[in-house]
mmCIF file of C-alpha atoms in Angstrom:
data_model
loop_
_atom_site.group_PDB
_atom_site.id
_atom_site.type_symbol
_atom_site.label_atom_id
_atom_site.label_comp_id
_atom_site.label_asym_id
_atom_site.label_seq_id
_atom_site.Cartn_x
_atom_site.Cartn_y
_atom_site.Cartn_z
ATOM 1 C CA UNK A 22 80.081 68.482 98.441
ATOM 2 C CA UNK A 23 81.391 70.820 95.978
ATOM 3 C CA UNK A 24 83.749 69.696 93.204
ATOM 4 C CA UNK A 25 86.960 71.557 93.633
ATOM 5 C CA UNK A 26 87.045 75.040 95.235
ATOM 6 C CA UNK A 27 84.102 76.738 94.182
ATOM 7 C CA UNK A 28 84.789 79.704 96.218
ATOM 8 C CA UNK A 29 88.220 80.415 94.873
ATOM 9 C CA UNK A 30 86.773 80.667 91.635
ATOM 10 C CA UNK A 31 84.410 83.034 92.746
ATOM 11 C CA UNK A 32 86.743 85.288 94.116
ATOM 12 C CA UNK A 33 88.836 85.021 91.114
ATOM 13 C CA UNK A 34 85.520 86.261 88.924
ATOM 14 C CA UNK A 35 85.392 89.115 91.645
ATOM 15 C CA UNK A 36 89.166 89.930 90.688
ATOM 16 C CA UNK A 37 88.159 90.069 86.963
ATOM 17 C CA UNK A 38 85.009 92.141 87.665
ATOM 18 C CA UNK A 39 86.957 94.828 89.539
ATOM 19 C CA UNK A 40 89.760 94.674 87.120
ATOM 20 C CA UNK A 41 92.335 93.801 89.697
ATOM 21 C CA UNK A 42 95.736 93.967 87.715
ATOM 22 C CA UNK A 43 98.296 93.013 90.569
ATOM 23 C CA UNK A 44 97.541 89.975 92.980
ATOM 24 C CA UNK A 45 100.589 89.659 95.452
ATOM 25 C CA UNK A 46 101.005 86.828 98.251
ATOM 26 C CA UNK A 47 102.679 85.063 100.804
ATOM 27 C CA UNK A 48 101.101 81.530 100.287
ATOM 28 C CA UNK A 49 98.926 79.531 102.395
ATOM 29 C CA UNK A 50 97.488 76.231 101.205
ATOM 30 C CA UNK A 51 93.860 78.068 101.247
ATOM 31 C CA UNK A 52 94.833 80.433 98.637
ATOM 32 C CA UNK A 53 96.728 77.876 96.326
ATOM 33 C CA UNK A 54 93.704 77.532 93.935
ATOM 34 C CA UNK A 55 93.492 81.073 93.603
ATOM 35 C CA UNK A 56 96.808 81.738 93.255
ATOM 36 C CA UNK A 57 97.009 79.181 90.337
ATOM 37 C CA UNK A 58 93.997 80.986 88.587
ATOM 38 C CA UNK A 59 95.771 84.275 88.937
ATOM 39 C CA UNK A 60 98.961 82.985 87.593
ATOM 40 C CA UNK A 61 97.221 81.687 84.510
ATOM 41 C CA UNK A 62 95.765 84.954 83.696
ATOM 42 C CA UNK A 63 98.068 87.350 81.656
ATOM 43 C CA UNK A 64 96.228 90.239 82.687
ATOM 44 C CA UNK A 65 97.138 89.650 86.275
ATOM 45 C CA UNK A 66 100.679 90.586 87.431
ATOM 46 C CA UNK A 67 101.390 87.984 90.288
ATOM 47 C CA UNK A 68 103.782 89.012 92.767
ATOM 48 C CA UNK A 69 105.128 86.618 95.432
ATOM 49 C CA UNK A 70 106.523 88.446 98.648
ATOM 50 C CA UNK A 71 109.165 87.691 101.232
ATOM 51 C CA UNK A 72 106.881 89.345 103.796
ATOM 52 C CA UNK A 73 103.245 90.309 103.792
ATOM 53 C CA UNK A 74 103.767 93.856 104.396
ATOM 54 C CA UNK A 75 105.477 94.080 101.209
ATOM 55 C CA UNK A 76 101.984 93.451 99.647
ATOM 56 C CA UNK A 77 100.652 96.613 101.527
ATOM 57 C CA UNK A 78 103.140 98.960 100.156
ATOM 58 C CA UNK A 79 102.932 97.557 96.758
ATOM 59 C CA UNK A 80 99.139 98.168 96.519
ATOM 60 C CA UNK A 81 99.712 101.632 97.547
ATOM 61 C CA UNK A 82 102.067 102.130 94.893
ATOM 62 C CA UNK A 83 99.663 100.392 92.459
ATOM 63 C CA UNK A 84 97.132 102.873 92.959
ATOM 64 C CA UNK A 85 99.235 105.887 92.666
ATOM 65 C CA UNK A 86 99.689 104.376 89.230
ATOM 66 C CA UNK A 87 96.170 104.127 88.666
ATOM 67 C CA UNK A 88 95.847 100.183 88.831
ATOM 68 C CA UNK A 89 94.331 97.838 91.524
ATOM 69 C CA UNK A 90 96.036 95.295 93.463
ATOM 70 C CA UNK A 91 94.950 92.601 96.134
ATOM 71 C CA UNK A 92 97.052 90.986 98.884
ATOM 72 C CA UNK A 93 96.413 87.152 99.836
ATOM 73 C CA UNK A 94 97.711 86.157 103.082
ATOM 74 C CA UNK A 95 97.179 83.925 105.878
ATOM 75 C CA UNK A 96 96.191 85.177 109.421
ATOM 76 C CA UNK A 97 99.640 85.399 110.696
ATOM 77 C CA UNK A 98 100.710 87.662 108.087
ATOM 78 C CA UNK A 99 98.417 90.100 109.522
ATOM 79 C CA UNK A 100 100.617 90.859 112.494
ATOM 80 C CA UNK A 101 103.642 91.390 110.057
ATOM 81 C CA UNK A 102 101.837 94.218 108.398
ATOM 82 C CA UNK A 103 100.877 96.608 111.447
ATOM 83 C CA UNK A 104 102.997 99.144 110.898
ATOM 84 C CA UNK A 105 102.762 99.352 107.205
ATOM 85 C CA UNK A 106 98.870 99.615 107.408
ATOM 86 C CA UNK A 107 99.872 103.462 108.595
ATOM 87 C CA UNK A 108 100.272 103.923 104.924
ATOM 88 C CA UNK A 109 96.731 102.606 104.021
ATOM 89 C CA UNK A 110 95.059 104.689 106.787
ATOM 90 C CA UNK A 111 97.174 107.786 106.680
ATOM 91 C CA UNK A 112 97.020 108.224 102.863
ATOM 92 C CA UNK A 113 93.407 107.007 102.566
ATOM 93 C CA UNK A 114 94.572 104.224 99.874
ATOM 94 C CA UNK A 115 91.985 101.742 98.926
ATOM 95 C CA UNK A 116 93.453 98.376 99.887
ATOM 96 C CA UNK A 117 91.816 94.845 99.391
ATOM 97 C CA UNK A 118 93.458 91.889 101.313
ATOM 98 C CA UNK A 119 91.957 88.380 101.766
ATOM 99 C CA UNK A 120 92.836 86.356 104.507
ATOM 100 C CA UNK A 121 92.675 82.651 105.429
ATOM 101 C CA UNK A 122 92.291 82.270 108.877
ATOM 102 C CA UNK A 123 94.225 79.961 111.250
ATOM 103 C CA UNK A 124 93.703 79.469 114.890
ATOM 104 C CA UNK A 125 90.112 79.504 115.196
ATOM 105 C CA UNK A 126 88.078 76.465 114.168
ATOM 106 C CA UNK A 127 89.775 73.060 115.138
ATOM 107 C CA UNK A 128 93.345 74.494 114.716
ATOM 108 C CA UNK A 129 95.832 71.793 115.601
ATOM 109 C CA UNK A 130 98.831 74.174 115.866
ATOM 110 C CA UNK A 131 98.876 75.882 118.948
ATOM 111 C CA UNK A 132 101.653 78.337 117.587
ATOM 112 C CA UNK A 133 98.991 79.709 115.175
ATOM 113 C CA UNK A 134 96.279 80.668 117.879
ATOM 114 C CA UNK A 135 97.578 84.117 119.397
ATOM 115 C CA UNK A 136 97.899 85.715 115.984
ATOM 116 C CA UNK A 137 94.749 84.041 114.409
ATOM 117 C CA UNK A 138 92.645 85.185 117.386
ATOM 118 C CA UNK A 139 94.252 88.694 117.451
ATOM 119 C CA UNK A 140 93.363 89.273 113.590
ATOM 120 C CA UNK A 141 90.183 91.274 114.285
ATOM 121 C CA UNK A 142 91.274 93.452 117.023
ATOM 122 C CA UNK A 143 94.651 93.991 114.825
ATOM 123 C CA UNK A 144 92.848 95.583 111.880
ATOM 124 C CA UNK A 145 90.441 97.443 113.917
ATOM 125 C CA UNK A 146 93.239 99.074 115.731
ATOM 126 C CA UNK A 147 95.032 100.070 112.413
ATOM 127 C CA UNK A 148 91.411 101.466 110.971
ATOM 128 C CA UNK A 149 90.819 98.556 108.554
ATOM 129 C CA UNK A 150 87.724 97.272 107.902
ATOM 130 C CA UNK A 151 87.200 93.458 108.412
ATOM 131 C CA UNK A 152 84.644 91.256 106.725
ATOM 132 C CA UNK A 153 84.121 87.708 107.323
ATOM 133 C CA UNK A 154 83.150 84.868 105.249
ATOM 134 C CA UNK A 155 82.227 81.559 106.471
ATOM 135 C CA UNK A 156 79.959 80.027 103.797
ATOM 136 C CA UNK A 157 81.336 78.760 100.517
ATOM 137 C CA UNK A 158 78.257 80.312 98.820
ATOM 138 C CA UNK A 159 78.641 83.553 100.084
ATOM 139 C CA UNK A 160 82.340 84.172 99.576
ATOM 140 C CA UNK A 161 81.811 85.805 96.055
ATOM 141 C CA UNK A 162 79.304 88.288 97.450
ATOM 142 C CA UNK A 163 81.109 88.972 100.522
ATOM 143 C CA UNK A 164 84.493 89.545 98.331
ATOM 144 C CA UNK A 165 82.680 91.739 95.806
ATOM 145 C CA UNK A 166 81.188 93.885 98.515
ATOM 146 C CA UNK A 167 84.767 94.435 100.083
ATOM 147 C CA UNK A 168 86.074 95.271 96.819
ATOM 148 C CA UNK A 169 83.448 97.803 96.276
ATOM 149 C CA UNK A 170 84.069 99.238 99.761
ATOM 150 C CA UNK A 171 87.950 99.365 99.194
ATOM 151 C CA UNK A 172 88.043 100.834 95.573
ATOM 152 C CA UNK A 173 84.741 103.038 95.528
ATOM 153 C CA UNK A 174 84.976 104.358 98.948
ATOM 154 C CA UNK A 175 88.949 104.292 99.496
ATOM 155 C CA UNK A 176 89.046 102.175 102.646
ATOM 156 C CA UNK A 177 91.342 99.287 103.872
ATOM 157 C CA UNK A 178 89.145 96.187 103.681
ATOM 158 C CA UNK A 179 90.197 92.711 104.702
ATOM 159 C CA UNK A 180 88.121 89.710 103.914
ATOM 160 C CA UNK A 181 88.581 87.216 106.650
ATOM 161 C CA UNK A 182 88.152 83.595 105.142
ATOM 162 C CA UNK A 183 86.874 81.048 107.963
ATOM 163 C CA UNK A 184 89.164 78.370 108.934
ATOM 164 C CA UNK A 185 86.046 76.055 109.159
ATOM 165 C CA UNK A 186 85.265 76.647 105.506
ATOM 166 C CA UNK A 187 88.672 76.164 104.582
ATOM 167 C CA UNK A 188 89.648 73.200 106.727
ATOM 168 C CA UNK A 189 86.679 71.201 105.383
ATOM 169 C CA UNK A 190 88.331 71.825 101.823
ATOM 170 C CA UNK A 191 91.637 70.619 103.033
ATOM 171 C CA UNK A 192 90.032 67.429 104.377
ATOM 172 C CA UNK A 193 88.391 66.690 100.833
ATOM 173 C CA UNK A 194 91.278 67.220 98.770
ATOM 174 C CA UNK A 195 93.984 65.548 101.232
ATOM 175 C CA UNK A 196 96.231 68.626 100.713
ATOM 176 C CA UNK B 19 135.593 111.601 109.788
ATOM 177 C CA UNK B 20 137.968 112.949 107.184
ATOM 178 C CA UNK B 21 138.698 109.524 105.868
ATOM 179 C CA UNK B 22 134.787 108.600 105.533
ATOM 180 C CA UNK B 23 132.550 109.416 102.943
ATOM 181 C CA UNK B 24 132.692 112.957 101.503
ATOM 182 C CA UNK B 25 129.916 113.364 98.969
ATOM 183 C CA UNK B 26 127.060 115.816 100.373
ATOM 184 C CA UNK B 27 123.658 114.218 100.131
ATOM 185 C CA UNK B 28 121.878 117.426 99.239
ATOM 186 C CA UNK B 29 124.396 117.977 96.280
ATOM 187 C CA UNK B 30 123.871 114.168 95.161
ATOM 188 C CA UNK B 31 120.357 114.851 95.063
ATOM 189 C CA UNK B 32 120.315 117.887 93.279
ATOM 190 C CA UNK B 33 122.650 116.356 90.796
ATOM 191 C CA UNK B 34 120.505 113.215 90.386
ATOM 192 C CA UNK B 35 117.233 115.015 89.673
ATOM 193 C CA UNK B 36 118.660 117.898 87.328
ATOM 194 C CA UNK B 37 116.418 117.968 84.089
ATOM 195 C CA UNK B 38 114.324 115.058 85.593
ATOM 196 C CA UNK B 39 111.607 115.415 82.955
ATOM 197 C CA UNK B 40 108.703 113.016 83.828
ATOM 198 C CA UNK B 41 110.649 111.013 86.319
ATOM 199 C CA UNK B 42 108.603 109.893 89.374
ATOM 200 C CA UNK B 43 110.341 109.694 92.754
ATOM 201 C CA UNK B 44 109.240 107.667 96.110
ATOM 202 C CA UNK B 45 111.317 108.858 98.742
ATOM 203 C CA UNK B 46 111.906 106.972 102.097
ATOM 204 C CA UNK B 47 111.145 108.374 105.390
ATOM 205 C CA UNK B 48 113.515 110.855 107.099
ATOM 206 C CA UNK B 49 116.338 112.436 105.647
ATOM 207 C CA UNK B 50 115.920 111.452 101.821
ATOM 208 C CA UNK B 51 112.424 112.978 102.072
ATOM 209 C CA UNK B 52 113.749 116.212 103.596
ATOM 210 C CA UNK B 53 116.635 115.867 100.779
ATOM 211 C CA UNK B 54 114.110 115.774 98.159
ATOM 212 C CA UNK B 55 111.826 118.621 99.427
ATOM 213 C CA UNK B 56 114.940 120.756 99.735
ATOM 214 C CA UNK B 57 114.838 121.009 95.709
ATOM 215 C CA UNK B 58 111.265 122.179 96.206
ATOM 216 C CA UNK B 59 107.690 120.754 96.624
ATOM 217 C CA UNK B 60 106.748 118.848 93.412
ATOM 218 C CA UNK B 61 103.695 116.951 92.302
ATOM 219 C CA UNK B 62 106.112 114.337 90.704
ATOM 220 C CA UNK B 63 107.224 113.324 94.345
ATOM 221 C CA UNK B 64 105.813 110.885 96.819
ATOM 222 C CA UNK B 65 107.624 111.348 100.107
ATOM 223 C CA UNK B 66 106.938 108.975 102.743
ATOM 224 C CA UNK B 67 106.312 110.072 106.513
ATOM 225 C CA UNK B 68 106.439 106.633 107.907
ATOM 226 C CA UNK B 69 106.038 103.080 106.295
ATOM 227 C CA UNK B 70 109.499 102.449 107.206
ATOM 228 C CA UNK B 71 110.856 99.593 105.103
ATOM 229 C CA UNK B 72 108.148 100.301 102.349
ATOM 230 C CA UNK B 73 109.615 102.744 99.978
ATOM 231 C CA UNK B 74 110.811 100.025 97.316
ATOM 232 C CA UNK B 75 107.726 98.267 97.444
ATOM 233 C CA UNK B 76 105.829 101.482 96.847
ATOM 234 C CA UNK B 77 107.985 102.100 93.967
ATOM 235 C CA UNK B 78 107.407 98.510 92.471
ATOM 236 C CA UNK B 79 103.676 99.150 92.676
ATOM 237 C CA UNK B 80 103.893 102.392 90.552
ATOM 238 C CA UNK B 81 106.517 101.042 88.235
ATOM 239 C CA UNK B 82 104.279 98.071 87.350
ATOM 240 C CA UNK B 83 101.239 100.183 87.096
ATOM 241 C CA UNK B 84 102.893 102.756 85.013
ATOM 242 C CA UNK B 85 105.472 100.596 82.864
ATOM 243 C CA UNK B 86 105.968 103.300 80.361
ATOM 244 C CA UNK B 87 107.551 105.818 83.040
ATOM 245 C CA UNK B 88 110.809 105.629 84.819
ATOM 246 C CA UNK B 89 110.186 105.352 88.863
ATOM 247 C CA UNK B 90 113.186 106.226 91.297
ATOM 248 C CA UNK B 91 113.086 105.321 94.639
ATOM 249 C CA UNK B 92 115.306 107.445 96.716
ATOM 250 C CA UNK B 93 115.929 106.222 100.331
ATOM 251 C CA UNK B 94 118.349 105.601 103.026
ATOM 252 C CA UNK B 95 120.443 102.739 104.372
ATOM 253 C CA UNK B 96 118.262 102.464 107.495
ATOM 254 C CA UNK B 97 115.083 102.208 105.553
ATOM 255 C CA UNK B 98 116.242 99.959 103.225
ATOM 256 C CA UNK B 99 117.764 97.713 105.942
ATOM 257 C CA UNK B 100 114.117 97.369 107.334
ATOM 258 C CA UNK B 101 112.669 96.162 104.026
ATOM 259 C CA UNK B 102 115.948 94.155 102.809
ATOM 260 C CA UNK B 103 113.441 91.195 101.496
ATOM 261 C CA UNK B 104 111.899 93.539 99.116
ATOM 262 C CA UNK B 105 115.147 93.661 97.226
ATOM 263 C CA UNK B 106 114.601 90.055 96.285
ATOM 264 C CA UNK B 107 110.944 90.604 95.337
ATOM 265 C CA UNK B 108 111.927 93.470 93.293
ATOM 266 C CA UNK B 109 114.487 91.417 91.511
ATOM 267 C CA UNK B 110 111.947 88.556 90.779
ATOM 268 C CA UNK B 111 109.690 91.048 89.079
ATOM 269 C CA UNK B 112 112.480 92.853 87.460
ATOM 270 C CA UNK B 113 110.734 96.069 86.254
ATOM 271 C CA UNK B 114 112.670 97.832 83.658
ATOM 272 C CA UNK B 115 111.499 101.369 84.563
ATOM 273 C CA UNK B 116 112.496 101.144 88.486
ATOM 274 C CA UNK B 117 115.747 102.599 89.893
ATOM 275 C CA UNK B 118 116.790 102.372 93.420
ATOM 276 C CA UNK B 119 119.270 105.158 94.945
ATOM 277 C CA UNK B 120 120.303 104.422 98.609
ATOM 278 C CA UNK B 121 122.055 107.685 100.221
ATOM 279 C CA UNK B 122 124.070 105.644 102.746
ATOM 280 C CA UNK B 123 125.468 107.565 105.431
ATOM 281 C CA UNK B 124 125.678 104.550 107.499
ATOM 282 C CA UNK B 125 123.789 105.759 110.310
ATOM 283 C CA UNK B 126 120.302 106.416 111.531
ATOM 284 C CA UNK B 127 120.500 110.172 111.121
ATOM 285 C CA UNK B 128 117.345 111.285 112.529
ATOM 286 C CA UNK B 129 117.247 109.199 115.852
ATOM 287 C CA UNK B 130 120.807 110.070 117.517
ATOM 288 C CA UNK B 131 123.376 108.869 114.825
ATOM 289 C CA UNK B 132 123.445 105.431 115.867
ATOM 290 C CA UNK B 133 125.469 103.274 113.402
ATOM 291 C CA UNK B 134 123.538 100.974 110.898
ATOM 292 C CA UNK B 135 124.710 97.676 109.646
ATOM 293 C CA UNK B 136 126.304 99.446 106.352
ATOM 294 C CA UNK B 137 128.858 100.802 109.048
ATOM 295 C CA UNK B 138 129.688 97.211 110.327
ATOM 296 C CA UNK B 139 130.127 95.747 106.654
ATOM 297 C CA UNK B 140 126.864 95.122 105.273
ATOM 298 C CA UNK B 141 127.039 96.034 101.685
ATOM 299 C CA UNK B 142 123.624 96.719 100.066
ATOM 300 C CA UNK B 143 124.858 96.563 96.357
ATOM 301 C CA UNK B 144 126.076 93.162 96.810
ATOM 302 C CA UNK B 145 123.003 92.306 98.597
ATOM 303 C CA UNK B 146 121.074 93.461 95.348
ATOM 304 C CA UNK B 147 123.175 91.393 93.101
ATOM 305 C CA UNK B 148 122.972 88.321 95.124
ATOM 306 C CA UNK B 149 119.068 89.049 95.211
ATOM 307 C CA UNK B 150 119.223 88.933 91.366
ATOM 308 C CA UNK B 151 119.684 92.477 90.477
ATOM 309 C CA UNK B 152 120.840 92.760 86.830
ATOM 310 C CA UNK B 153 122.816 95.840 88.191
ATOM 311 C CA UNK B 154 123.861 97.363 91.372
ATOM 312 C CA UNK B 155 127.050 99.234 92.423
ATOM 313 C CA UNK B 156 128.493 101.646 94.807
ATOM 314 C CA UNK B 157 129.268 105.187 93.904
ATOM 315 C CA UNK B 158 132.007 107.096 95.877
ATOM 316 C CA UNK B 159 133.225 109.946 93.753
ATOM 317 C CA UNK B 160 131.690 113.201 92.459
ATOM 318 C CA UNK B 161 132.092 112.128 88.689
ATOM 319 C CA UNK B 162 130.384 109.024 89.419
ATOM 320 C CA UNK B 163 127.110 110.821 90.820
ATOM 321 C CA UNK B 164 126.902 112.710 87.361
ATOM 322 C CA UNK B 165 127.407 109.325 85.270
ATOM 323 C CA UNK B 166 124.739 108.052 87.730
ATOM 324 C CA UNK B 167 122.290 110.738 86.908
ATOM 325 C CA UNK B 168 122.610 109.801 83.084
ATOM 326 C CA UNK B 169 121.906 106.083 83.764
ATOM 327 C CA UNK B 170 118.951 106.832 85.899
ATOM 328 C CA UNK B 171 117.453 108.309 82.820
ATOM 329 C CA UNK B 172 118.765 106.541 80.093
ATOM 330 C CA UNK B 173 118.801 103.166 81.687
ATOM 331 C CA UNK B 174 116.415 100.367 80.326
ATOM 332 C CA UNK B 175 116.580 98.032 83.263
ATOM 333 C CA UNK B 176 116.165 97.279 87.175
ATOM 334 C CA UNK B 177 119.083 98.867 88.928
ATOM 335 C CA UNK B 178 120.351 99.841 92.552
ATOM 336 C CA UNK B 179 122.948 102.280 93.269
ATOM 337 C CA UNK B 180 124.413 102.947 96.965
ATOM 338 C CA UNK B 181 125.878 106.398 97.061
ATOM 339 C CA UNK B 182 128.247 106.805 100.221
ATOM 340 C CA UNK B 183 127.517 109.916 101.632
ATOM 341 C CA UNK B 184 128.875 111.987 104.519
ATOM 342 C CA UNK B 185 127.161 112.008 107.755
ATOM 343 C CA UNK B 186 125.691 115.689 107.601
ATOM 344 C CA UNK B 187 123.337 118.203 109.508
ATOM 345 C CA UNK B 188 121.468 119.538 106.667
ATOM 346 C CA UNK B 189 118.431 122.352 106.846
ATOM 347 C CA UNK B 190 115.193 120.794 107.764
ATOM 348 C CA UNK B 191 113.058 121.175 104.824
ATOM 349 C CA UNK B 192 109.921 119.253 105.003
ATOM 350 C CA UNK B 193 107.212 118.073 102.299
ATOM 351 C CA UNK B 194 103.724 118.293 102.851
ATOM 352 C CA UNK B 195 102.567 115.974 105.578
ATOM 353 C CA UNK B 196 98.901 115.059 104.431
ATOM 354 C CA UNK B 197 99.326 111.550 102.905
ATOM 355 C CA UNK B 198 96.093 111.970 100.870
ATOM 356 C CA UNK B 199 97.023 115.257 99.263
ATOM 357 C CA UNK B 200 100.225 113.866 98.166
ATOM 358 C CA UNK B 201 98.262 110.797 96.714
ATOM 359 C CA UNK B 202 96.066 112.622 94.932
ATOM 360 C CA UNK B 203 98.422 115.209 93.688
ATOM 361 C CA UNK B 204 100.898 112.438 92.181
ATOM 362 C CA UNK B 205 98.091 110.735 90.595
ATOM 363 C CA UNK B 206 96.641 113.749 88.913
ATOM 364 C CA UNK B 207 100.394 113.814 87.312
ATOM 365 C CA UNK B 208 100.154 110.243 86.329
ATOM 366 C CA UNK B 209 96.618 109.886 85.340
ATOM 367 C CA UNK B 210 95.384 113.508 84.396
ATOM 368 C CA UNK B 211 91.808 114.505 84.636
ATOM 369 C CA UNK B 212 90.603 110.914 84.853
ATOM 370 C CA UNK B 213 92.572 110.415 88.495
ATOM 371 C CA UNK B 214 89.332 111.190 90.245
ATOM 372 C CA UNK B 215 87.405 108.549 88.534
ATOM 373 C CA UNK B 216 89.242 105.448 89.159
#
C-alpha cells in the first residue's frame, strides 16, 4: 500500500514539467491532494470554478495569452462542459483535463452512474481524446503523454482516472 | 420604446474603443461580436461565434496569462446570463487588468427579440457587486459612455459596466469565422514571433 497519494504527486510533477501555470477545478475528493499541491505552489494560479465549463473557456483564454492551463473535475462535470468544448474543437485549442471517474467501479450512488457511463461517448462526440489511467504506477506516464498530445499537438485531451484506483485510496485514508 | 434605453450600441462600442492602444478585446457571440466587427477586422480582437456564456472566462484566462495588458470583455446580457456564475469566479480572482462591458438591450436580439431576465428586473451590475466585484455600475447617458472609455484604459482594478442600449437593427458586420485563424492572429499580437513555438 502506498503511503499517501503517490499518483497525485506524479501528476503535480507532470504539471511542473509542462509549465502548467493555471489550474482550475470544481472539487472532487479524488483531486484533493493534487489541488493542495497546486495551491502550495506560488508558480501555479489556482482558480476554483462555479461550474466546469468555466474552466474550458479559461484554458482557451490562457492559451491566447501564452500560458498553459489544466482543468480538474469529476466525471459529472464532463456533461456540464459539452457546448463549451466547441471552443476547443472549433479553434484547435490545446486543452488538458483530468477527470476523476464516478459511476463505474463499485459506485454506491445510482445518480452518478448515467453521466459517469456517458463520459467516453460524450468526449468523443465533441472531438476530445480520452485516455484512461487505472494503475497508480502508470498515472504519471499517462498524464505526461496526454499533456504532450494536448500542448504539442494542440488537441483537447481528457485523462480519465479510474474509480477503482481512486476508491481504493479513499478507503485507506477514510476520506 | 421612446422611454426605453436610447444609447446606440454601435456608437457606444466606437466610443469605448477609440484610440484603444494595446487593449485586447474578447467579444461574446452575436450582436456584440458584430458590433466589434463594425469597427473593422482587428488582430487584437477575439470574437466568439459560439461558446455562449464563456466570454468572461476567456477574458479571465487571457488576463491572468498577460497581467501587464488590459483585457476588455464585451458581451451582451443574454450571453452573460448564461455564465452568471463566472462573475463570482472573476471576483474571487480579481485580476486588475480585466474589464467587462455588457451591452444590455434586455433582449435576445438574434433569435426573435425575446426579453431576457434584465427586462424583468435582473440587475447585472448589482449581481457583480454582490459577487465581490470592487466596481460595477449601470450606464445610461451619452456623457457617461465617454467617461467609461477613460476608465477602461486608466482603471487599475476589475470592473463591470452595464450599458443600457436601445433594441436596434444594425447592419450585419461579421468577423472572420475560422476560430483557429482568430486564435493564431491574436497570439501573434500578444506573443510576437514566439507565438508559433509555445
